């Protein structure tokens, strides 16, 4: 997985959202969002901005920094 894909999953889980709930907020299909989170595709800039707004983070936080794999499962 790439940095963006890892960060999408990290922030989504940290926010307590399901993939479907986030996809609904972004007005995209669940499958489209799943492709972002799996690293198959990368969202366009307008979607990235919306995601950052939903999580109340900067684009830099979303696309640049990578969290350790262990922190992805230790969000409880």
XYZ file of N, CA and C in Angstrom:
228
model
N 0.837 -1.182 0.000
C 0.000 0.000 0.000
C 0.887 1.253 0.000
N 0.436 2.289 -0.680
C 1.190 3.534 -0.708
C 0.813 4.427 0.488
N 1.543 5.516 0.645
C 1.315 6.415 1.783
C -0.120 6.928 1.829
N -0.613 7.381 0.693
C -1.978 7.913 0.662
C -2.981 6.849 1.075
N -2.870 5.659 0.515
C -3.800 4.582 0.851
C -3.752 4.262 2.339
N -2.543 4.176 2.897
C -2.406 3.923 4.342
C -3.053 5.028 5.152
N -2.816 6.271 4.752
C -3.364 7.409 5.492
C -4.880 7.475 5.392
N -5.427 7.147 4.238
C -6.886 7.119 4.104
C -7.498 6.147 5.109
N -6.927 4.965 5.169
C -7.444 3.955 6.104
C -7.247 4.417 7.550
N -6.067 4.934 7.843
C -5.768 5.387 9.208
C -6.772 6.447 9.664
N -6.939 7.500 8.884
C -7.834 8.588 9.291
C -9.294 8.158 9.283
N -9.677 7.287 8.345
C -11.063 6.805 8.328
C -11.356 6.025 9.599
N -10.453 5.095 9.950
C -10.662 4.306 11.158
C -10.596 5.181 12.411
N -9.671 6.131 12.434
C -9.558 7.046 13.564
C -10.851 7.844 13.758
N -11.505 8.167 12.658
C -12.756 8.925 12.709
C -13.973 8.054 12.983
N -13.778 6.740 12.973
C -14.890 5.827 13.234
C -15.856 5.692 12.076
N -15.394 6.006 10.879
C -16.258 5.903 9.697
C -16.037 4.582 8.963
N -17.091 4.072 8.379
C -16.959 2.925 7.492
C -16.592 3.438 6.108
N -16.167 2.530 5.256
C -15.885 2.927 3.876
C -17.143 3.476 3.224
N -18.279 2.860 3.494
C -19.539 3.323 2.910
C -19.899 4.718 3.403
N -19.740 4.958 4.695
C -20.077 6.276 5.246
C -19.207 7.369 4.630
N -17.927 7.087 4.464
C -17.043 8.084 3.869
C -17.368 8.278 2.394
N -17.630 7.193 1.695
C -18.006 7.293 0.281
C -19.276 8.130 0.131
N -20.241 7.929 1.021
C -21.477 8.723 0.986
C -21.187 10.207 1.197
N -20.317 10.515 2.148
C -19.953 11.914 2.400
C -19.269 12.541 1.180
N -18.532 11.722 0.443
C -17.811 12.210 -0.737
C -18.668 12.166 -2.001
N -19.851 11.569 -1.894
C -20.760 11.405 -3.027
C -20.107 10.589 -4.159
N -19.447 9.497 -3.738
C -18.853 8.554 -4.690
C -19.306 7.156 -4.308
N -19.041 6.188 -5.170
C -19.424 4.817 -4.846
C -18.457 4.230 -3.819
N -18.927 3.230 -3.106
C -18.074 2.548 -2.145
C -16.887 1.929 -2.872
N -17.128 1.353 -4.031
C -16.047 0.717 -4.794
C -14.976 1.736 -5.191
N -15.404 2.925 -5.571
C -14.428 3.965 -5.917
C -13.561 4.285 -4.707
N -14.185 4.429 -3.541
C -13.406 4.708 -2.339
C -12.493 3.535 -1.996
N -12.990 2.322 -2.123
C -12.164 1.150 -1.827
C -10.913 1.114 -2.704
N -11.051 1.541 -3.933
C -9.884 1.587 -4.833
C -8.856 2.607 -4.353
N -9.308 3.705 -3.778
C -8.374 4.685 -3.217
C -7.634 4.072 -2.028
N -8.401 3.429 -1.159
C -7.810 2.895 0.064
C -6.905 1.693 -0.207
N -7.159 0.975 -1.279
C -6.307 -0.169 -1.618
C -5.091 0.251 -2.436
N -5.094 1.485 -2.912
C -3.982 1.975 -3.715
C -4.119 1.689 -5.196
N -5.258 1.120 -5.607
C -5.485 0.845 -7.030
C -5.613 2.127 -7.844
N -6.198 3.147 -7.235
C -6.397 4.442 -7.891
C -6.114 5.550 -6.906
N -5.873 6.733 -7.428
C -5.684 7.896 -6.568
C -6.784 8.909 -6.871
N -7.336 9.510 -5.820
C -8.419 10.477 -6.028
C -7.920 11.753 -6.688
N -8.826 12.402 -7.396
C -8.522 13.707 -7.983
C -8.428 14.741 -6.857
N -7.879 15.883 -7.182
C -7.622 16.924 -6.192
C -8.878 17.337 -5.431
N -10.012 17.482 -6.114
C -11.227 17.912 -5.412
C -11.668 16.887 -4.368
N -11.479 15.615 -4.651
C -11.818 14.572 -3.684
C -10.822 14.600 -2.522
N -9.539 14.776 -2.824
C -8.534 14.874 -1.761
C -8.849 16.021 -0.815
N -9.231 17.159 -1.369
C -9.585 18.318 -0.546
C -10.788 18.000 0.335
N -11.791 17.343 -0.236
C -12.975 16.966 0.543
C -12.620 16.006 1.669
N -11.761 15.035 1.381
C -11.340 14.076 2.407
C -10.606 14.800 3.535
N -9.681 15.671 3.181
C -8.942 16.428 4.192
C -9.901 17.272 5.031
N -10.889 17.875 4.405
C -11.882 18.667 5.139
C -12.688 17.800 6.103
N -13.092 16.623 5.660
C -13.869 15.712 6.506
C -13.067 15.324 7.747
N -11.780 15.052 7.555
C -10.931 14.642 8.671
C -10.325 15.828 9.426
N -10.571 17.052 8.958
C -10.021 18.275 9.576
C -8.492 18.211 9.653
N -7.889 17.836 8.524
C -6.433 17.767 8.423
C -6.006 18.506 7.158
N -4.718 18.733 7.037
C -4.205 19.373 5.826
C -3.993 18.328 4.736
N -3.914 18.801 3.505
C -3.577 17.888 2.406
C -2.211 17.268 2.644
N -1.305 18.036 3.204
C 0.028 17.537 3.507
C -0.051 16.344 4.455
N -0.860 16.457 5.495
C -1.034 15.337 6.426
C -1.595 14.114 5.710
N -2.500 14.350 4.800
C -3.161 13.240 4.109
C -2.237 12.521 3.137
N -1.459 13.263 2.391
C -0.697 12.612 1.316
C 0.783 12.416 1.610
N 1.321 13.120 2.589
C 2.764 13.084 2.768
C 3.245 12.138 3.855
N 2.577 12.155 4.984
C 3.068 11.387 6.125
C 2.506 9.980 6.118
N 3.306 9.060 6.621
C 2.880 7.664 6.686
C 2.933 7.203 8.130
N 1.882 6.535 8.544
C 1.811 6.010 9.891
C 2.283 4.561 9.892
N 2.904 4.124 10.958
C 3.341 2.720 11.029
C 2.164 1.779 10.887
N 2.393 0.633 10.278
C 1.324 -0.356 10.088
C 0.639 -0.697 11.398
N 1.389 -0.823 12.494
C 0.786 -1.195 13.772
C -0.230 -0.161 14.236
N -0.032 1.112 13.907
C -0.974 2.128 14.339
C -2.289 2.041 13.583
N -2.296 1.349 12.443
C -3.537 1.196 11.683
C -4.494 0.258 12.376
N -3.983 -0.647 13.168
C -4.853 -1.595 13.859
C -5.047 -1.241 15.324
N -4.268 -0.298 15.850
C -4.350 0.074 17.255
C -5.139 1.351 17.473
N -6.261 1.530 16.762
C -7.021 2.775 16.859
C -8.129 2.701 17.909
N -8.231 1.620 18.626
C -9.306 1.493 19.629
C -8.962 2.164 20.923
